[in-house]
Tab-separated table of C-alpha atoms in Angstrom:
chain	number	residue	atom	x	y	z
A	1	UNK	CA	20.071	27.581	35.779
A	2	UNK	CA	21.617	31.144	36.118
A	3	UNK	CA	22.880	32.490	32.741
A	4	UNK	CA	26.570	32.406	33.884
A	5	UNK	CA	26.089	28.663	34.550
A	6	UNK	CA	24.252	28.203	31.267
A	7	UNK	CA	27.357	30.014	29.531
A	8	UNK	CA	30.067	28.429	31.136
A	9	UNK	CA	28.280	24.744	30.814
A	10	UNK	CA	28.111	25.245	27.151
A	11	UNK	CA	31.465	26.223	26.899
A	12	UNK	CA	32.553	23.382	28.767
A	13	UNK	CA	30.765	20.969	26.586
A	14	UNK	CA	31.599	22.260	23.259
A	15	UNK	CA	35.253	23.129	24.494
A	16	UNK	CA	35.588	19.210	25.594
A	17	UNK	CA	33.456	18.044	22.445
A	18	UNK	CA	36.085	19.823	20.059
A	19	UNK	CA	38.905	18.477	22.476
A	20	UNK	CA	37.977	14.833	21.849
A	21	UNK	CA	37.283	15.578	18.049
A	22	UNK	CA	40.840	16.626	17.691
A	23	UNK	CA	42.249	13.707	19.363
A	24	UNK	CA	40.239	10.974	18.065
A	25	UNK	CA	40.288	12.473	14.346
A	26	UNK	CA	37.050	11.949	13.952
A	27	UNK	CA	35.726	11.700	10.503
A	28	UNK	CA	32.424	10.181	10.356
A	29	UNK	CA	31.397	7.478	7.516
A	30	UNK	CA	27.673	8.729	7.926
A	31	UNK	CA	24.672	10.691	9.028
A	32	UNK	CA	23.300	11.305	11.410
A	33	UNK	CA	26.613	11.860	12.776
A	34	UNK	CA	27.783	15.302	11.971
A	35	UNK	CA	31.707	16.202	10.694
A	36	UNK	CA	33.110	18.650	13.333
A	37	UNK	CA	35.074	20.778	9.991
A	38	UNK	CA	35.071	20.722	6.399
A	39	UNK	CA	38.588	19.349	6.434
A	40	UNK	CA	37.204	16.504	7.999
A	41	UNK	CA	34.360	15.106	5.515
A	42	UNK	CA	34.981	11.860	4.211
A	43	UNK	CA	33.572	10.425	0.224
A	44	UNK	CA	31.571	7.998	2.810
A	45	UNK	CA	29.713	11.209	4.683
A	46	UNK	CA	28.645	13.029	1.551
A	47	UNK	CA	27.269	9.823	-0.264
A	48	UNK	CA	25.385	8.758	3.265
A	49	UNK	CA	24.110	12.450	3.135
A	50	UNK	CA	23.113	13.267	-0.905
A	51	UNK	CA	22.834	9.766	-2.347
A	52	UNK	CA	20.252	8.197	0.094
A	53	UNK	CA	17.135	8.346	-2.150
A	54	UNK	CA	19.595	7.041	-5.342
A	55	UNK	CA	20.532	3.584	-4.808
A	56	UNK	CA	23.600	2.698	-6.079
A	57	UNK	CA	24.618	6.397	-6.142
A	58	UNK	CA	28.165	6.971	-4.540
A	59	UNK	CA	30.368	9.995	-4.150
A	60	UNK	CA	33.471	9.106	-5.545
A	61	UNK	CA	35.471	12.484	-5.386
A	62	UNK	CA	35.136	16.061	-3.919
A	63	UNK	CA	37.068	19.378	-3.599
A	64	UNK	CA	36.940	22.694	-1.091
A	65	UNK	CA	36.490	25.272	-3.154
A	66	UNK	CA	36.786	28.199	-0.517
A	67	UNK	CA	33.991	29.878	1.509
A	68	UNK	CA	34.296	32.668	4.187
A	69	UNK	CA	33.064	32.940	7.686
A	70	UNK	CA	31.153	35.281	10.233
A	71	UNK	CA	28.024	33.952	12.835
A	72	UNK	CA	28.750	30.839	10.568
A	73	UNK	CA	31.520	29.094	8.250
A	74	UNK	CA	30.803	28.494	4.836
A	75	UNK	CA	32.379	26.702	1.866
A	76	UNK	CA	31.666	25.957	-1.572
A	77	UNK	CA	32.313	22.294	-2.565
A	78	UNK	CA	32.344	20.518	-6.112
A	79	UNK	CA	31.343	16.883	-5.914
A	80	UNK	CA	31.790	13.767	-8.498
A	81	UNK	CA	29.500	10.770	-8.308
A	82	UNK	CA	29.670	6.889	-9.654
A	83	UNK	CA	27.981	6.914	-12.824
A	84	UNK	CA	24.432	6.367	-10.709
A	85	UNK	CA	24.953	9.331	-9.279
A	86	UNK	CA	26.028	10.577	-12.635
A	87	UNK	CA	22.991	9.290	-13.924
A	88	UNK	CA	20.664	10.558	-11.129
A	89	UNK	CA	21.098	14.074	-11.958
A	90	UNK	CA	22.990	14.643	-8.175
A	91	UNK	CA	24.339	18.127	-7.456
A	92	UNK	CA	28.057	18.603	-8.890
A	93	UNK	CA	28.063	22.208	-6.900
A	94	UNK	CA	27.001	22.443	-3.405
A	95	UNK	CA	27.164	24.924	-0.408
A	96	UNK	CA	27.866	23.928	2.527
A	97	UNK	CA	27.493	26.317	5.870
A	98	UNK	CA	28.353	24.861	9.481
A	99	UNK	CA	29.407	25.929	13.045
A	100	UNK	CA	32.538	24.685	13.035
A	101	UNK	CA	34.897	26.722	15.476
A	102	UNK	CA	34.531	27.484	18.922
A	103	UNK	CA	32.752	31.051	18.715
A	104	UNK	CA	30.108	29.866	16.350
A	105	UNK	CA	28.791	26.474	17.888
A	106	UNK	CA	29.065	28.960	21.285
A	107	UNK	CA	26.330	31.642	19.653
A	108	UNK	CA	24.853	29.426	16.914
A	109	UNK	CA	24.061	26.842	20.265
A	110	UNK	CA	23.069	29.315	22.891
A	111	UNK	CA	20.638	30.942	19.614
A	112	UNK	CA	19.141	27.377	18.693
A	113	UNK	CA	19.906	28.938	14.834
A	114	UNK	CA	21.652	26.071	13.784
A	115	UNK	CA	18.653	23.994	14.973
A	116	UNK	CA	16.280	26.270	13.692
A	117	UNK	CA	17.407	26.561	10.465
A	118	UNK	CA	17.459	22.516	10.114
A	119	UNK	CA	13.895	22.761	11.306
A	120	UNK	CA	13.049	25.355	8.698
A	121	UNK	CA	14.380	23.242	5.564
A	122	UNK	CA	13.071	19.989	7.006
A	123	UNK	CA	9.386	21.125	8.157
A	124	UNK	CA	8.541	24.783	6.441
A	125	UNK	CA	10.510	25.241	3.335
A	126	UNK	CA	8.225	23.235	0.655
A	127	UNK	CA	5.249	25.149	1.996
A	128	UNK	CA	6.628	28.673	1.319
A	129	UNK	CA	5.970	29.847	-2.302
A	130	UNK	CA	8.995	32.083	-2.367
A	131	UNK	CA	12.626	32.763	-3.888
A	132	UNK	CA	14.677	31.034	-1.318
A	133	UNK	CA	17.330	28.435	-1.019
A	134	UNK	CA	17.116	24.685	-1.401
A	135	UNK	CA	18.686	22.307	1.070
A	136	UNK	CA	19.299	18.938	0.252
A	137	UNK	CA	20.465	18.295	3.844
A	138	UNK	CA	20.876	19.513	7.313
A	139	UNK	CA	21.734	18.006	10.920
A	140	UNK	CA	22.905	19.281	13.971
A	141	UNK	CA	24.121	17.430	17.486
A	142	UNK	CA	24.246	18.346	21.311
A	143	UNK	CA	25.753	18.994	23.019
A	144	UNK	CA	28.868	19.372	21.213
A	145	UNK	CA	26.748	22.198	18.716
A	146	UNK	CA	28.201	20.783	15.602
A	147	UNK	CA	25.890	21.406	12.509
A	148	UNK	CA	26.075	21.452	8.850
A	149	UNK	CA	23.694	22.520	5.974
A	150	UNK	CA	23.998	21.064	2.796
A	151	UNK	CA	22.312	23.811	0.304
A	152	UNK	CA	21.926	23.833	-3.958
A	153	UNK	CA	24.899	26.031	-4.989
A	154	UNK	CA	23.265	29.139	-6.256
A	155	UNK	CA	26.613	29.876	-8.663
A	156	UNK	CA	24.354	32.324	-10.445
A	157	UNK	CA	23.223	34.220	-8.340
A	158	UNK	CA	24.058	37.618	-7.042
A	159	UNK	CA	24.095	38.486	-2.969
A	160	UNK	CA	23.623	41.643	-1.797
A	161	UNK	CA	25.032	43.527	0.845
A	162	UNK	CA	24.827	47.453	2.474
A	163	UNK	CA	27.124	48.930	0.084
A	164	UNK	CA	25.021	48.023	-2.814
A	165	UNK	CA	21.642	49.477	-2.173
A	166	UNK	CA	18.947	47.854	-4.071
A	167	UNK	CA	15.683	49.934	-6.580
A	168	UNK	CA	12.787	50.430	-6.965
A	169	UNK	CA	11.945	47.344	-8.256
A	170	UNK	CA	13.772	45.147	-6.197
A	171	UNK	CA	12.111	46.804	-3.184
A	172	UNK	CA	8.699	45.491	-4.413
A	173	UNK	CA	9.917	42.433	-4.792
A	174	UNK	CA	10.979	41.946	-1.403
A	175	UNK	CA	8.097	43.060	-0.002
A	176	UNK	CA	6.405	40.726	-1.933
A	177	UNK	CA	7.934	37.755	-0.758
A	178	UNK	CA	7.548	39.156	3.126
A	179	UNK	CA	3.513	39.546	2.490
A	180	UNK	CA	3.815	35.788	1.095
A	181	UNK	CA	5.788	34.504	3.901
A	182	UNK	CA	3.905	36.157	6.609
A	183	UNK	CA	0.445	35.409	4.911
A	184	UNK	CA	0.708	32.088	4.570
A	185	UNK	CA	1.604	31.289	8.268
A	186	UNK	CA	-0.961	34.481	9.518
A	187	UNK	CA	-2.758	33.546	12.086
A	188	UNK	CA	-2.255	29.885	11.951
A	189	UNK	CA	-2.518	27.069	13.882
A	190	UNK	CA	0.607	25.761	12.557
A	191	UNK	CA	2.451	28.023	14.821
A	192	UNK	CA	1.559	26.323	18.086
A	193	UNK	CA	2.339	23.180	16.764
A	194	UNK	CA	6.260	24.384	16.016
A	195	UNK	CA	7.467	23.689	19.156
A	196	UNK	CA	11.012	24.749	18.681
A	197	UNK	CA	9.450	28.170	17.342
A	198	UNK	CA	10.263	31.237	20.415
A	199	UNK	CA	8.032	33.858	19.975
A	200	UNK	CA	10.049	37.243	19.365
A	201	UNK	CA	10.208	38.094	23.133
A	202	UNK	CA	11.205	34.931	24.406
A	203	UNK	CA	14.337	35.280	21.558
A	204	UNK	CA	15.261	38.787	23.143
A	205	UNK	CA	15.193	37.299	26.641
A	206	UNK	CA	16.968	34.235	25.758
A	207	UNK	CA	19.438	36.302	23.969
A	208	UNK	CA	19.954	38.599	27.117
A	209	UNK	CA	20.121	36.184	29.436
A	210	UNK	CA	23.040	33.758	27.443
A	211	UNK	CA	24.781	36.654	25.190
A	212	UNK	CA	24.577	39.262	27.495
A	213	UNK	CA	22.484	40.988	23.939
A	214	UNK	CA	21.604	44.524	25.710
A	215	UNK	CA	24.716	45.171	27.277
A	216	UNK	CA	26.843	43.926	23.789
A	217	UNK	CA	24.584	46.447	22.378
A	218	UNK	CA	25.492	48.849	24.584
A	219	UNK	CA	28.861	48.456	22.926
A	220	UNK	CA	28.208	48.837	19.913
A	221	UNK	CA	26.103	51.749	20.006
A	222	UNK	CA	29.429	53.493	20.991
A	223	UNK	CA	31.646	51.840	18.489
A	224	UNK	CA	28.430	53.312	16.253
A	225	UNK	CA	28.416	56.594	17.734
A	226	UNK	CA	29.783	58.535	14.791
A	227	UNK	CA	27.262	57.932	12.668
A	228	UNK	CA	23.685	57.932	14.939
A	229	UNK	CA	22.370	61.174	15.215
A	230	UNK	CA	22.697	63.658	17.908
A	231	UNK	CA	18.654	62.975	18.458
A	232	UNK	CA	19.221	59.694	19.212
A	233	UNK	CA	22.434	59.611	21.222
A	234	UNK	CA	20.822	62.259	23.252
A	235	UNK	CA	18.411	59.545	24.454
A	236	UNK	CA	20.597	56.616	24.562
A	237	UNK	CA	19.564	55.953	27.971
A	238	UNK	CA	15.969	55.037	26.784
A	239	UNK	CA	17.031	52.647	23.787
A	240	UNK	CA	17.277	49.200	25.608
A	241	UNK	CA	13.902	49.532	27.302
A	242	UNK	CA	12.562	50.723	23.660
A	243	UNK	CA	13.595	47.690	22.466
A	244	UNK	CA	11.991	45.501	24.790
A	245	UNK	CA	8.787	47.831	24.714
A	246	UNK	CA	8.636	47.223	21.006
A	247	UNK	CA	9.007	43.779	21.450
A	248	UNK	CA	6.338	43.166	23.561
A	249	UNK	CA	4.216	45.178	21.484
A	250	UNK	CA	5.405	42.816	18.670
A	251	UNK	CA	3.241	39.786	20.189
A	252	UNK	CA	0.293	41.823	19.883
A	253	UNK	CA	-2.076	41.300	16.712
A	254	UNK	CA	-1.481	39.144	13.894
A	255	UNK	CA	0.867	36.722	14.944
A	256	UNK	CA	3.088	35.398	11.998
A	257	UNK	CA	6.074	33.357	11.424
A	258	UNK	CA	8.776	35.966	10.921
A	259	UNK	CA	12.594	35.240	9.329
A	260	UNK	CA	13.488	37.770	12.311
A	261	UNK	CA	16.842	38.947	10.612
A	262	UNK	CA	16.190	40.341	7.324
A	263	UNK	CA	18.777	42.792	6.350
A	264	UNK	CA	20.281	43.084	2.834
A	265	UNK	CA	23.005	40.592	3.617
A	266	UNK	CA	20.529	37.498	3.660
A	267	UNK	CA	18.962	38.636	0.223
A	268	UNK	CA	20.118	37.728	-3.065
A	269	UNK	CA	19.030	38.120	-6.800
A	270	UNK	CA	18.836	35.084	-8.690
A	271	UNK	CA	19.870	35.468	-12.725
A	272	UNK	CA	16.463	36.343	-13.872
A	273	UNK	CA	16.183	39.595	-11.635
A	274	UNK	CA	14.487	38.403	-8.680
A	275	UNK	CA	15.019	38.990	-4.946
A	276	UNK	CA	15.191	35.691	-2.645
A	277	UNK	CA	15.315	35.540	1.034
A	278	UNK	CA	17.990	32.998	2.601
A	279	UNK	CA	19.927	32.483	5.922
A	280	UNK	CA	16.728	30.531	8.379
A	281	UNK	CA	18.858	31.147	11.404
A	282	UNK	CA	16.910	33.554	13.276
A	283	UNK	CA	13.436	32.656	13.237
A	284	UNK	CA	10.874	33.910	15.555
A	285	UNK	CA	6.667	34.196	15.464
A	286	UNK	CA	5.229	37.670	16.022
A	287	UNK	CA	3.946	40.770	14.616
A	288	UNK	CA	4.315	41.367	10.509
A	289	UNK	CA	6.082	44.806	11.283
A	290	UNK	CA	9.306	43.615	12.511
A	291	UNK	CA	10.212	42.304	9.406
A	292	UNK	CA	9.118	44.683	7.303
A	293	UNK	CA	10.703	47.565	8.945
A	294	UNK	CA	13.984	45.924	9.019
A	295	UNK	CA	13.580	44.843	5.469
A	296	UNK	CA	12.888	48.435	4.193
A	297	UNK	CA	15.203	49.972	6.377
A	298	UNK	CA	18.311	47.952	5.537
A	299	UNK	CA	18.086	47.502	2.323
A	300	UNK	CA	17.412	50.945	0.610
A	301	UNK	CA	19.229	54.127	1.139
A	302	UNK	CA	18.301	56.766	3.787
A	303	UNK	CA	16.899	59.283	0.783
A	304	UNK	CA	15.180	56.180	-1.108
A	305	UNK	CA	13.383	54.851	2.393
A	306	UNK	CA	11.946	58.377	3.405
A	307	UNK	CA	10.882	58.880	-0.625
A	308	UNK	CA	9.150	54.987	-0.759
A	309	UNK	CA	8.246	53.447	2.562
A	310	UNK	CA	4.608	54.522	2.793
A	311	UNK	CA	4.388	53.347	-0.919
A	312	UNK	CA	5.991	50.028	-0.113
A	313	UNK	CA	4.572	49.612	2.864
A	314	UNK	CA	0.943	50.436	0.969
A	315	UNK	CA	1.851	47.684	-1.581
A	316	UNK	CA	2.484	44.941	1.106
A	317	UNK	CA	-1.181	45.640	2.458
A	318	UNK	CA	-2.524	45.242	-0.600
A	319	UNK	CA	-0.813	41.831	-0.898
A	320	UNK	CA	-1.880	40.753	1.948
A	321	UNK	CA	-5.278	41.559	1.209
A	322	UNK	CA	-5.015	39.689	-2.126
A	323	UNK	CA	-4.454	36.719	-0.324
A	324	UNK	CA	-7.337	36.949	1.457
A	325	UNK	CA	-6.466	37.734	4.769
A	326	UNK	CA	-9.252	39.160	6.768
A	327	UNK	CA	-7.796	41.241	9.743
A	328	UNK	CA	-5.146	43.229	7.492
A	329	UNK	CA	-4.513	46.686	9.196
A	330	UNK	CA	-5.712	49.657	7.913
A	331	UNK	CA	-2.447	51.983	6.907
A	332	UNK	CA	-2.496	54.236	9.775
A	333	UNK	CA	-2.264	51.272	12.381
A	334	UNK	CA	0.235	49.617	10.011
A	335	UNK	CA	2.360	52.931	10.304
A	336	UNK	CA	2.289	53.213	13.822
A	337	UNK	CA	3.972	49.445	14.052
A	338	UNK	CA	6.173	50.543	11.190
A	339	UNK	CA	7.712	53.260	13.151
A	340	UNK	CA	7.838	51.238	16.673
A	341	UNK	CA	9.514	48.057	14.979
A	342	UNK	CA	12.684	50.169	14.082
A	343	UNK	CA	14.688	49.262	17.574
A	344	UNK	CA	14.886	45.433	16.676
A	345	UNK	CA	16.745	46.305	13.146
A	346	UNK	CA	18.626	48.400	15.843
A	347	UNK	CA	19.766	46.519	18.092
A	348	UNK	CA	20.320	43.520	16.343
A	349	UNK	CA	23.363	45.742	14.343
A	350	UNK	CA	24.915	47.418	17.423
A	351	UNK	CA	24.910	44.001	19.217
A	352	UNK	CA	26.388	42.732	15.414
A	353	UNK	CA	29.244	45.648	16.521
A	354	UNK	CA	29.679	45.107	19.825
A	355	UNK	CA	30.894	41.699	19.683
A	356	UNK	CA	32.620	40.309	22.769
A	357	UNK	CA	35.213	37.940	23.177
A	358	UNK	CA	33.302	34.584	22.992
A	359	UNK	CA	31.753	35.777	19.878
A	360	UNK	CA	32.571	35.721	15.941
A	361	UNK	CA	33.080	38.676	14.126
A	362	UNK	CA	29.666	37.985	12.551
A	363	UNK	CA	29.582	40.815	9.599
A	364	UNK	CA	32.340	43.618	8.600
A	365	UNK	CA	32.451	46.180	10.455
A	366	UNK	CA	31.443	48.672	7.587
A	367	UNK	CA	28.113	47.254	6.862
A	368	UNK	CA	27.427	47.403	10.375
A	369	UNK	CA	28.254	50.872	10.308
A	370	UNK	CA	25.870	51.460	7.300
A	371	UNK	CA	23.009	49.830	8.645
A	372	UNK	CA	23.205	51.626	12.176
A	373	UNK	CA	23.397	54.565	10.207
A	374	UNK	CA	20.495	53.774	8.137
A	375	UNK	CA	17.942	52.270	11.515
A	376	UNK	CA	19.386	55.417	13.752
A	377	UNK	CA	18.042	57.921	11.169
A	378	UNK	CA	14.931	55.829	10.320
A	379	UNK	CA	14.286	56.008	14.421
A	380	UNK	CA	14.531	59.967	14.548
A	381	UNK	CA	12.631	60.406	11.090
A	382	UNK	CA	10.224	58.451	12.694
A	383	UNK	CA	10.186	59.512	15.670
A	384	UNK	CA	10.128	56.027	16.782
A	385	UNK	CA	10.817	56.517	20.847
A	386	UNK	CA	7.517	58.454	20.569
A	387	UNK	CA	5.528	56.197	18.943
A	388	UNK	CA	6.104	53.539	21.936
A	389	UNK	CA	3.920	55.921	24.081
């Protein structure tokens, strides 16, 4: 199927999907079936989805509490039980994130990150020793897209974006929990067995093909322009086939299961300090390095990275190496795949930018502006286009 077919059949069958939801009301009484809005979840739905392992346990009253939206919607909703639910200890406060309008069931479907992140919290999560969100449910139907994650509401913690740069500190621990994500699944068998798993390159081409990624990027690199250096504008013509160099060179190695999209916005610091890792949309297997370089790169200042990556970067070795792994790379190979991962933090923000018309405004336009800044510096001071040759 040509991409322009496999665009405009989608947007057929979510457009006629939404079309009969609005008729019909629909307001399902229980999962699997999946509510096509939050307006639209019934008492019925929530106790079907939380209560199931509590007999007895009902849902007897619940309230929107407001949320905000982006490459997803979100909402925050407090929930009173029966007194067996009462007595069961069920969550009062949950969060609740879905593809509910037309532009995000069109990218979170074409993506598979609605289905991916169900995956993640249904398969992966319990193995992961790390700081990261709790789901207590998740589902997701085709073809009409519509998906919902039912998450513990993490009411104190604190989340993190580009205009709050993180320390020192912080720093570590973040690349702490990237050595213990990507050591636990390094190497493993595990990988081949997650079918619904793309490796990073087949995510790019899928991407391309069904969001039209490069030339969206293209886009944005010009709504960017005021803030990438001269260096790299320059060689603007050479950035797209970068990125797909750097890609390639990502499946070569240790292969990894990799979050794929780790900028500051998907970070958070729980009450006692910590750093935790959420949003499971993206997730790809591949090459430690792409992670890590977006990681770094997004979430520390331009004069903090160039003052602490080759420490940090030094520290995540070592963790690895704690845990036993074998084939860790010595720094200097490390660095090379430092510098060459920059272009998928890259283009990942200009295509964030250069949104088209059958996408959602998935972040504000000033962080994307901060973190193009922040990966089109990294790229010169690297000197990342010459570390591809």
């Amino acid at each position: 199927m040509s991409s322009k077919l496999a665009i405009t059949t989608a947007a057929f069958k979510i457009g006629s999907s939404m079309m009969w939801e609005r008729i019909s009301g629909m307001r399902p009484k229980s999962v699997p079936s999946i509510p096509p809005s939050f307006d639209r979840i019934t008492r019925e739905w929530l106790t079907s989805a939380l209560c199931q392992k509590c007999p007895g346990a009902e849902v007897v009253e619940f309230n929107l509490k407001g949320g905000s939206s982006g490459s997803t919607v979100r909402e925050l909703m407090h929930i009173k039980y029966n007194e067996a639910g009462a007595r069961a200890g069920l969550p009062e406060w949950v969060f609740a994130k879905a593809a509910a309008s037309f532009k995000t069931r069109m990218l979170a479907g074409l993506a598979k990150a609605t289905h991916k992140e169900v995956y993640f919290y249904q398969a992966l999560r319990n193995e992961l020793a790390i700081e990261a969100p709790v789901a207590y449910f998740g589902g997701v139907e085709t073809p009409s897209q519509r998906s919902i994650v039912l998450f513990k509401a993490m009411t104190d913690c604190t989340f993190t974006d580009p205009t709050h740069p993180i320390d020192r500190k912080e720093a570590e621990d973040m690349v702490g929990i990237l050595a213990q994500l990507h050591g636990t699944f390094w190497n493993s068998p595990r990988l081949g067995d997650l079918r619904w798993l793309d490796s990073s390159l087949e995510y790019l081409q899928r991407c391309d093909d069904l969001l039209s990624f490069f030339e969206r990027c293209d886009v944005g690199f010009e709504r960017a322009g005021s803030v990438i250096p001269s260096q790299l504008s320059a060689r603007r013509n050479e950035i797209n086939a970068a990125t797909r160099r750097a890609t390639e060179l990502n499946m070569e190695g240790a292969i990894t299961f990799l979050h794929h999209d780790v900028h500051i916005g998907n970070w958070y610091k729980t009450a006692a300090g910590r750093m935790g890792l959420g949003d499971w949309q993206c997730l790809t297997k591949g090459n430690w390095a792409s992670d890590f370089s977006y990681a770094i790169t997004s979430a520390l200042t331009i004069e903090n990275r160039r003052a602490w990556e080759k420490e940090l970067l030094t520290l995540y070795l070592e963790q690895l190496r704690r845990m036993d792994i074998q084939d860790v790379p010595d720094f200097d190979s490390a660095w090379k795949l430092y510098r060459q991962q920059i272009f998928h933090a890259l283009s990942f923000w200009t295509f964030t930018i250069g949104f088209g018309a059958l996408q959602p405004q998935m972040q504000p336009d000033d962080f994307s502006i901060i973190n193009i800044q922040r990966f089109a510096t990294a790229a010169v001071d690297l000197d990342s286009l010459g570390s591809l040759r």
